[in-house]
GROMACS .gro file of C-alpha atoms in nm:
model
  424
    1MET     CA    1   9.514  10.730   7.835
    2TYR     CA    2   9.313  10.761   8.161
    3GLU     CA    3   9.048  10.939   7.962
    4LYS     CA    4   8.761  10.842   8.223
    5MET     CA    5   8.964  10.948   8.534
    6LYS     CA    6   9.056  11.287   8.353
    7GLU     CA    7   8.691  11.343   8.258
    8THR     CA    8   8.583  11.298   8.623
    9ILE     CA    9   8.871  11.509   8.761
   10ALA     CA   10   8.791  11.789   8.515
   11SER     CA   11   8.439  11.789   8.621
   12PHE     CA   12   8.535  11.801   8.978
   13GLU     CA   13   8.783  12.094   8.910
   14GLU     CA   14   8.504  12.296   8.770
   15THR     CA   15   8.329  12.292   9.114
   16ILE     CA   16   8.642  12.442   9.283
   17LYS     CA   17   8.585  12.808   9.355
   18SER     CA   18   8.939  12.884   9.435
   19ASP     CA   19   9.168  12.937   9.138
   20LYS     CA   20   9.484  12.883   9.341
   21LEU     CA   21   9.333  12.571   9.489
   22LYS     CA   22   9.218  12.431   9.150
   23ARG     CA   23   9.563  12.485   8.997
   24LEU     CA   24   9.751  12.344   9.305
   25PHE     CA   25   9.518  12.044   9.307
   26ASP     CA   26   9.563  11.977   8.935
   27ASN     CA   27   9.928  12.000   8.949
   28CYS     CA   28   9.964  11.760   9.254
   29PHE     CA   29   9.711  11.511   9.125
   30TYR     CA   30   9.875  11.448   8.802
   31ASN     CA   31  10.252  11.506   8.904
   32THR     CA   32  10.299  11.121   8.945
   33LEU     CA   33  10.144  11.048   8.614
   34ASP     CA   34  10.322  11.332   8.423
   35THR     CA   35  10.673  11.304   8.566
   36THR     CA   36  10.747  10.967   8.740
   37ILE     CA   37  10.594  10.681   8.537
   38GLU     CA   38  10.753  10.449   8.296
   39TYR     CA   39  10.586  10.149   8.129
   40LEU     CA   40  10.841   9.880   8.088
   41ASP     CA   41  10.830   9.601   7.823
   42ASP     CA   42  10.726   9.330   8.059
   43GLY     CA   43  10.404   9.507   8.156
   44SER     CA   44  10.540   9.638   8.478
   45VAL     CA   45  10.568  10.019   8.580
   46TYR     CA   46  10.867  10.174   8.718
   47MET     CA   47  10.821  10.497   8.909
   48LEU     CA   48  11.068  10.747   9.022
   49THR     CA   49  11.018  10.898   9.363
   50GLY     CA   50  11.072  11.258   9.210
   51ASP     CA   51  11.399  11.419   9.218
   52ILE     CA   52  11.597  11.096   9.300
   53PRO     CA   53  11.644  10.860   9.023
   54ALA     CA   54  11.526  10.547   9.197
   55MET     CA   55  11.198  10.374   9.285
   56TRP     CA   56  11.115  10.331   9.648
   57LEU     CA   57  10.861  10.069   9.757
   58ARG     CA   58  10.704  10.311   9.999
   59ASP     CA   59  10.691  10.619   9.790
   60SER     CA   60  10.564  10.438   9.468
   61SER     CA   61  10.278  10.289   9.676
   62ALA     CA   62  10.178  10.620   9.834
   63SER     CA   63  10.216  10.839   9.522
   64ILE     CA   64   9.948  10.646   9.350
   65LEU     CA   65   9.683  10.618   9.608
   66GLN     CA   66   9.476  10.912   9.457
   67TYR     CA   67   9.421  10.711   9.147
   68ILE     CA   68   9.282  10.391   9.309
   69GLU     CA   69   8.916  10.482   9.333
   70PHE     CA   70   8.915  10.530   8.946
   71ALA     CA   71   9.046  10.183   8.877
   72LYS     CA   72   8.717  10.016   8.845
   73GLU     CA   73   8.598  10.225   8.561
   74ASP     CA   74   8.911  10.324   8.397
   75GLU     CA   75   9.108  10.033   8.266
   76ASP     CA   76   9.414  10.224   8.214
   77VAL     CA   77   9.430  10.321   8.579
   78PHE     CA   78   9.385   9.965   8.667
   79ASN     CA   79   9.666   9.852   8.445
   80LEU     CA   80   9.891  10.134   8.591
   81ILE     CA   81   9.843  10.020   8.940
   82LYS     CA   82   9.854   9.638   8.847
   83GLY     CA   83  10.181   9.712   8.668
   84LEU     CA   84  10.336   9.902   8.961
   85ILE     CA   85  10.247   9.624   9.198
   86LYS     CA   86  10.409   9.369   8.946
   87ARG     CA   87  10.726   9.569   8.962
   88GLN     CA   88  10.731   9.596   9.330
   89PHE     CA   89  10.676   9.226   9.359
   90PHE     CA   90  10.975   9.170   9.137
   91TYR     CA   91  11.191   9.391   9.358
   92ILE     CA   92  11.101   9.213   9.669
   93SER     CA   93  11.178   8.875   9.507
   94ILE     CA   94  11.533   9.019   9.432
   95ASP     CA   95  11.597   9.179   9.757
   96PRO     CA   96  11.340   9.226  10.040
   97TYR     CA   97  11.562   9.420  10.259
   98ALA     CA   98  11.619   9.696  10.011
   99ASN     CA   99  11.419  10.028  10.030
  100SER     CA  100  11.482  10.158   9.665
  101PHE     CA  101  11.585  10.012   9.342
  102ASN     CA  102  11.709  10.086   8.993
  103ARG     CA  103  11.517  10.040   8.694
  104ASP     CA  104  11.785   9.820   8.538
  105PRO     CA  105  12.064   9.607   8.700
  106ASN     CA  106  12.310   9.892   8.636
  107GLY     CA  107  12.472   9.899   9.007
  108HIS     CA  108  12.377  10.274   9.059
  109GLY     CA  109  12.312  10.417   9.385
  110HIS     CA  110  12.480  10.396   9.737
  111THR     CA  111  12.765  10.174   9.631
  112GLN     CA  112  12.986  10.282   9.937
  113ASP     CA  113  12.756  10.137  10.193
  114GLU     CA  114  12.867   9.840  10.396
  115GLY     CA  115  12.646   9.517  10.356
  116GLU     CA  116  12.502   9.311  10.063
  117ARG     CA  117  12.355   9.464   9.757
  118THR     CA  118  12.236   9.359   9.416
  119PRO     CA  119  12.283   9.553   9.075
  120TYR     CA  120  11.907   9.659   9.112
  121THR     CA  121  11.972   9.782   9.450
  122TRP     CA  122  11.976  10.172   9.495
  123GLU     CA  123  11.982  10.160   9.875
  124ARG     CA  124  11.949   9.874  10.106
  125LYS     CA  125  11.792  10.033  10.415
  126PHE     CA  126  11.554   9.787  10.574
  127GLU     CA  127  11.252   9.946  10.668
  128ILE     CA  128  10.938   9.746  10.766
  129ASP     CA  129  10.701   9.972  10.593
  130SER     CA  130  10.866   9.898  10.254
  131LEU     CA  131  10.712   9.544  10.270
  132CYS     CA  132  10.385   9.669  10.395
  133TYR     CA  133  10.289   9.938  10.136
  134PRO     CA  134  10.261   9.692   9.838
  135ILE     CA  135  10.032   9.462  10.040
  136TRP     CA  136   9.818   9.767  10.136
  137LEU     CA  137   9.811   9.879   9.776
  138ILE     CA  138   9.713   9.549   9.630
  139TYR     CA  139   9.440   9.515   9.896
  140LYS     CA  140   9.306   9.850   9.808
  141LEU     CA  141   9.309   9.760   9.432
  142TYR     CA  142   9.122   9.439   9.498
  143LYS     CA  143   8.851   9.612   9.711
  144VAL     CA  144   8.782   9.875   9.451
  145THR     CA  145   8.794   9.633   9.146
  146GLY     CA  146   8.695   9.297   9.278
  147ARG     CA  147   8.940   9.136   9.022
  148LYS     CA  148   9.102   8.830   9.143
  149GLU     CA  149   9.345   8.812   8.850
  150ILE     CA  150   9.581   9.046   9.061
  151LEU     CA  151   9.599   8.765   9.347
  152ASP     CA  152   9.828   8.547   9.139
  153SER     CA  153  10.117   8.321   9.210
  154GLU     CA  154  10.356   8.620   9.232
  155PHE     CA  155  10.129   8.776   9.504
  156VAL     CA  156  10.144   8.444   9.687
  157LYS     CA  157  10.512   8.401   9.652
  158THR     CA  158  10.568   8.771   9.786
  159CYS     CA  159  10.353   8.714  10.071
  160LYS     CA  160  10.572   8.413  10.160
  161ILE     CA  161  10.881   8.622  10.129
  162ILE     CA  162  10.742   8.906  10.352
  163ILE     CA  163  10.631   8.660  10.623
  164ASP     CA  164  10.957   8.483  10.614
  165VAL     CA  165  11.147   8.821  10.656
  166PHE     CA  166  10.937   8.951  10.931
  167LYS     CA  167  10.959   8.603  11.116
  168LYS     CA  168  11.344   8.636  11.105
  169GLU     CA  169  11.350   8.983  11.206
  170GLN     CA  170  11.129   8.904  11.519
  171LYS     CA  171  11.471   8.757  11.644
  172HIS     CA  172  11.698   8.977  11.454
  173HIS     CA  173  12.030   8.904  11.641
  174GLU     CA  174  11.964   8.532  11.649
  175LEU     CA  175  11.837   8.472  11.291
  176SER     CA  176  11.928   8.772  11.048
  177ASP     CA  177  12.255   8.855  10.893
  178TYR     CA  178  12.150   9.182  10.778
  179TYR     CA  179  12.330   9.491  10.848
  180HIS     CA  180  12.379   9.833  10.686
  181TYR     CA  181  12.653  10.087  10.741
  182ARG     CA  182  12.744  10.407  10.575
  183GLU     CA  183  13.104  10.554  10.646
  184GLY     CA  184  13.076  10.929  10.706
  185GLU     CA  185  12.713  10.952  10.793
  186ARG     CA  186  12.599  11.204  11.045
  187ASP     CA  187  12.599  11.096  11.408
  188GLY     CA  188  12.276  10.906  11.485
  189PHE     CA  189  12.198  10.836  11.122
  190ASN     CA  190  12.368  10.495  11.112
  191ILE     CA  191  12.203  10.176  11.270
  192PRO     CA  192  12.384  10.139  11.639
  193ASN     CA  193  12.662   9.869  11.665
  194HIS     CA  194  12.820   9.944  11.320
  195GLY     CA  195  12.497   9.864  11.127
  196HIS     CA  196  12.394   9.550  11.324
  197GLY     CA  197  12.160   9.712  11.579
  198GLY     CA  198  12.178   9.765  11.947
  199ASP     CA  199  12.060   9.546  12.228
  200ILE     CA  200  11.694   9.440  12.213
  201LYS     CA  201  11.473   9.178  12.386
  202TYR     CA  202  11.231   8.939  12.208
  203THR     CA  203  10.888   9.111  12.212
  204GLY     CA  204  10.696   8.955  11.907
  205MET     CA  205  10.755   9.265  11.728
  206ILE     CA  206  10.962   9.310  11.413
  207TRP     CA  207  11.304   9.475  11.413
  208SER     CA  208  11.363   9.755  11.159
  209GLY     CA  209  11.681   9.915  11.075
  210TYR     CA  210  11.532  10.252  10.949
  211ARG     CA  211  11.233  10.462  10.964
  212PRO     CA  212  11.017  10.571  10.664
  213SER     CA  213  11.234  10.891  10.660
  214ASP     CA  214  11.528  10.667  10.578
  215ASP     CA  215  11.683  10.770  10.906
  216ALA     CA  216  11.815  10.484  11.133
  217CYS     CA  217  11.624  10.349  11.417
  218LYS     CA  218  11.756  10.412  11.771
  219TYR     CA  219  11.584  10.135  11.954
  220GLY     CA  220  11.517   9.869  11.715
  221TYR     CA  221  11.154   9.811  11.742
  222PHE     CA  222  10.978  10.093  11.550
  223ILE     CA  223  10.618  10.111  11.671
  224PRO     CA  224  10.435  10.278  11.375
  225GLY     CA  225  10.598  10.027  11.141
  226ASN     CA  226  10.493   9.736  11.340
  227MET     CA  227  10.156   9.878  11.345
  228PHE     CA  228  10.151   9.885  10.967
  229ALA     CA  229  10.276   9.534  10.949
  230VAL     CA  230   9.989   9.410  11.162
  231VAL     CA  231   9.751   9.594  10.908
  232ALA     CA  232   9.946   9.456  10.597
  233LEU     CA  233   9.941   9.094  10.752
  234LYS     CA  234   9.580   9.122  10.828
  235ARG     CA  235   9.509   9.236  10.466
  236ALA     CA  236   9.718   8.966  10.320
  237THR     CA  237   9.522   8.713  10.547
  238GLU     CA  238   9.207   8.823  10.385
  239LEU     CA  239   9.343   8.815  10.028
  240LEU     CA  240   9.501   8.481  10.066
  241LYS     CA  241   9.153   8.326  10.185
  242VAL     CA  242   8.996   8.462   9.876
  243ILE     CA  243   9.224   8.252   9.661
  244GLY     CA  244   9.209   7.924   9.886
  245GLU     CA  245   9.558   7.986  10.030
  246ASP     CA  246   9.433   7.912  10.380
  247ASP     CA  247   9.743   7.755  10.530
  248LEU     CA  248   9.952   8.060  10.444
  249ALA     CA  249   9.681   8.300  10.549
  250LYS     CA  250   9.679   8.121  10.893
  251VAL     CA  251  10.051   8.187  10.924
  252ALA     CA  252   9.993   8.554  10.825
  253SER     CA  253   9.715   8.590  11.070
  254ASP     CA  254   9.924   8.440  11.362
  255LEU     CA  255  10.216   8.665  11.304
  256ALA     CA  256   9.981   8.963  11.299
  257ILE     CA  257   9.852   8.871  11.643
  258GLU     CA  258  10.219   8.818  11.760
  259VAL     CA  259  10.321   9.155  11.647
  260ASP     CA  260  10.009   9.337  11.770
  261ASN     CA  261  10.063   9.166  12.129
  262GLY     CA  262  10.404   9.300  12.123
  263ILE     CA  263  10.296   9.653  12.059
  264LYS     CA  264  10.026   9.621  12.342
  265GLN     CA  265  10.272   9.501  12.585
  266TYR     CA  266  10.592   9.696  12.511
  267GLY     CA  267  10.486   9.989  12.302
  268ILE     CA  268  10.251  10.196  12.524
  269ILE     CA  269  10.404  10.435  12.768
  270ASN     CA  270  10.226  10.596  13.060
  271HIS     CA  271  10.309  10.981  13.024
  272GLU     CA  272  10.260  11.219  13.312
  273LYS     CA  273  10.094  11.475  13.104
  274TYR     CA  274   9.910  11.271  12.826
  275GLY     CA  275   9.823  10.950  12.992
  276GLU     CA  276   9.888  10.624  12.789
  277VAL     CA  277  10.066  10.697  12.459
  278TYR     CA  278  10.234  10.509  12.202
  279ALA     CA  279  10.604  10.513  12.196
  280TYR     CA  280  10.779  10.571  11.868
  281GLU     CA  281  11.055  10.329  11.941
  282VAL     CA  282  11.130  10.072  12.206
  283ASP     CA  283  11.394   9.821  12.270
  284GLY     CA  284  11.184   9.580  12.485
  285LEU     CA  285  11.443   9.626  12.760
  286GLY     CA  286  11.292   9.929  12.910
  287LYS     CA  287  11.428  10.218  12.678
  288TYR     CA  288  11.194  10.407  12.467
  289LEU     CA  289  11.178  10.709  12.230
  290LEU     CA  290  10.895  10.961  12.249
  291MET     CA  291  10.856  11.166  11.920
  292ASP     CA  292  10.686  11.172  11.595
  293ASP     CA  293  10.799  11.234  11.228
  294ALA     CA  294  10.613  11.354  10.930
  295ASN     CA  295  10.677  11.035  10.722
  296VAL     CA  296  10.422  10.751  10.712
  297PRO     CA  297  10.369  10.531  10.892
  298SER     CA  298  10.390  10.770  11.180
  299LEU     CA  299  10.210  10.785  11.521
  300LEU     CA  300   9.983  11.074  11.387
  301SER     CA  301   9.886  10.860  11.071
  302ILE     CA  302   9.769  10.574  11.257
  303PRO     CA  303   9.401  10.606  11.142
  304TYR     CA  304   9.534  10.667  10.790
  305PHE     CA  305   9.701  10.336  10.756
  306GLU     CA  306   9.411  10.177  10.937
  307TYR     CA  307   9.572  10.023  11.250
  308GLU     CA  308   9.318  10.191  11.484
  309ASP     CA  309   9.042  10.433  11.464
  310LYS     CA  310   9.094  10.806  11.545
  311ASN     CA  311   8.858  10.786  11.846
  312SER     CA  312   9.056  10.537  12.028
  313ALA     CA  313   9.166  10.654  12.362
  314ILE     CA  314   9.540  10.584  12.328
  315TYR     CA  315   9.544  10.753  11.985
  316LYS     CA  316   9.378  11.059  12.103
  317ASN     CA  317   9.634  11.078  12.380
  318THR     CA  318   9.909  11.017  12.134
  319ARG     CA  319   9.772  11.264  11.896
  320LYS     CA  320   9.793  11.542  12.160
  321TYR     CA  321  10.147  11.462  12.232
  322CYS     CA  322  10.243  11.450  11.857
  323LEU     CA  323  10.091  11.789  11.804
  324SER     CA  324  10.248  11.954  12.097
  325PHE     CA  325  10.601  12.091  12.168
  326ASP     CA  326  10.669  11.799  12.384
  327ASN     CA  327  10.718  11.620  12.042
  328PRO     CA  328  11.085  11.756  11.953
  329TYR     CA  329  10.984  11.773  11.586
  330TYR     CA  330  10.665  11.985  11.634
  331PHE     CA  331  10.726  12.341  11.526
  332GLU     CA  332  10.512  12.659  11.497
  333GLY     CA  333  10.591  12.979  11.282
  334LYS     CA  334  10.467  13.261  11.084
  335VAL     CA  335  10.374  13.041  10.790
  336LEU     CA  336  10.324  12.687  10.909
  337LYS     CA  337  10.265  12.487  11.214
  338GLY     CA  338  10.298  12.122  11.233
  339ILE     CA  339  10.526  11.815  11.232
  340GLY     CA  340  10.874  11.800  11.064
  341SER     CA  341  11.153  11.534  11.088
  342PRO     CA  342  11.500  11.496  11.189
  343HIS     CA  343  11.568  11.437  10.816
  344THR     CA  344  11.537  11.805  10.750
  345PRO     CA  345  11.655  12.115  10.936
  346LYS     CA  346  11.514  12.222  11.286
  347GLY     CA  347  11.212  12.433  11.230
  348TYR     CA  348  11.112  12.272  10.902
  349VAL     CA  349  10.746  12.164  10.877
  350TRP     CA  350  10.652  11.911  10.617
  351HIS     CA  351  10.340  11.949  10.414
  352MET     CA  352  10.302  11.574  10.436
  353GLY     CA  353  10.278  11.599  10.814
  354ILE     CA  354  10.008  11.860  10.809
  355VAL     CA  355   9.816  11.702  10.537
  356LEU     CA  356   9.813  11.373  10.755
  357GLU     CA  357   9.700  11.598  11.038
  358ALA     CA  358   9.399  11.677  10.824
  359LEU     CA  359   9.327  11.323  10.702
  360THR     CA  360   9.313  11.202  11.061
  361SER     CA  361   9.139  11.480  11.208
  362GLY     CA  362   8.755  11.430  11.147
  363ASN     CA  363   8.699  11.810  11.214
  364ASN     CA  364   8.591  12.006  10.906
  365GLU     CA  365   8.743  12.331  11.046
  366ASP     CA  366   9.080  12.165  11.088
  367VAL     CA  367   9.069  12.023  10.729
  368ILE     CA  368   8.992  12.378  10.584
  369ARG     CA  369   9.253  12.550  10.811
  370ILE     CA  370   9.536  12.301  10.690
  371ILE     CA  371   9.437  12.317  10.312
  372LYS     CA  372   9.460  12.696  10.338
  373MET     CA  373   9.807  12.653  10.525
  374VAL     CA  374   9.936  12.447  10.233
  375MET     CA  375   9.805  12.680   9.973
  376ASN     CA  376   9.968  12.978  10.156
  377SER     CA  377  10.319  12.796  10.179
  378ASP     CA  378  10.391  12.661   9.831
  379ASN     CA  379  10.609  12.954   9.747
  380ASP     CA  380  10.379  13.016   9.445
  381THR     CA  381  10.514  12.687   9.287
  382TYR     CA  382  10.168  12.526   9.285
  383TYR     CA  383  10.330  12.217   9.430
  384THR     CA  384  10.383  12.089   9.783
  385HIS     CA  385  10.739  12.029   9.902
  386GLU     CA  386  10.917  11.808  10.164
  387GLY     CA  387  11.017  12.049  10.457
  388ILE     CA  388  10.949  12.419  10.476
  389ASN     CA  389  11.096  12.676  10.692
  390LYS     CA  390  10.817  12.750  10.933
  391ASP     CA  391  10.868  13.132  10.900
  392ASP     CA  392  10.990  13.149  10.532
  393GLN     CA  393  10.821  12.954  10.267
  394SER     CA  394  11.088  13.043  10.008
  395GLU     CA  395  11.316  12.812  10.208
  396PHE     CA  396  11.224  12.425  10.142
  397THR     CA  397  11.373  12.086  10.060
  398ARG     CA  398  11.273  11.909   9.723
  399SER     CA  399  11.082  12.097   9.487
  400TRP     CA  400  10.990  11.768   9.311
  401PHE     CA  401  10.836  11.531   9.571
  402ALA     CA  402  10.560  11.306   9.426
  403TRP     CA  403  10.458  11.131   9.730
  404SER     CA  404  10.372  11.466   9.908
  405ASN     CA  405  10.189  11.602   9.600
  406SER     CA  406   9.997  11.282   9.579
  407LEU     CA  407   9.899  11.287   9.931
  408PHE     CA  408   9.753  11.657   9.900
  409SER     CA  409   9.557  11.586   9.603
  410TYR     CA  410   9.414  11.275   9.800
  411LEU     CA  411   9.310  11.500  10.077
  412ILE     CA  412   9.131  11.735   9.844
  413LEU     CA  413   8.946  11.458   9.699
  414LYS     CA  414   8.838  11.326  10.039
  415SER     CA  415   8.732  11.682  10.123
  416LYS     CA  416   8.544  11.780   9.802
  417ASN     CA  417   8.208  11.828   9.985
  418ILE     CA  418   8.350  12.082  10.230
  419ILE     CA  419   8.621  12.281  10.042
  420ASN     CA  420   8.396  12.543   9.876
  421GLY     CA  421   8.232  12.614  10.211
  422GLY     CA  422   8.560  12.760  10.361
  423ILE     CA  423   8.787  12.838  10.052
  424GLU     CA  424   8.722  13.104   9.793
   0.00000   0.00000   0.00000
């Protein structure tokens, strides 16, 4: 399977001068295919996130991004991504508030959590981006292939579900019955108010219980997630128009405008050092959180998920903040410097974070520097990891993390015209 893609990749790898980079790229590029994919009898595709036996809507979308450019020429790749989207839409129809799912309705997962769950639900953490990624993915697949067959009745049904949830969570306390609480969780890692969320004001934005790190939101309105929702709703609008669903497209478009207006009105903070920057979270009542996390969507990754160009003034200011010690999760050490996460120990830099720094840089020297930094911090495993001790690459979390591996291989494909000029 995937012969056309494999031929293209083999030809590309022959051009890579560095043996270390060649092996690292090959392992990372194929990690998703080799270790996480299962074709099911209904034609859908189940994808593990790696070392956790469940499928995340976010991770599964991001872990397949490096294959999309081959979907037009390689029918196996097209069917792989089409099958994955089919599975994602199935899960969203079962429980649009869950972030991760079992392959079968076996009841596995975080069964001790308070709140509703289905037998398919591994974990029911409501994260805005979980509903954005599948739309982002199907849009990219359509743009590469032009095949309208993927814009079927299940796509329309899923768009309706997502829009309904987003509208409900614009008025979380008034309209939503969602809550999620885990007894014994670390302080600050449960949603405030015993899983129901703290005080918020209506802003037009969408409430989120959790961040893409699976850590709880502090202030309710997660700005990068709302930005991604704007992007996903705009992409849905365009696709719905392609198939004549103009009324639903109008609803999606209007919702995108409401959310975006909320971001612009409530999500921008005037920082004394950096000027206007985007907050990480706000409550609409005046409280805000300034930080950034390696997980995507993040503030650093805004151009990557296509909310705003890297040359916008506010993004430039925000980027400077994110890549400074004013960001409590930015670290520099002997081995690594970049953004980490409250999800991992203090002083741990994420490969994903520095790869996103490269993907959003626009500076070839930065890209080469970061690729070298990844090469020199894999602990000779020839894979990327989650968090790595900034001073000791032998101390890391998650030896099998498909999302991070995919993102690095995507960076190499995007950088193929410059890597041999700076990496021997």
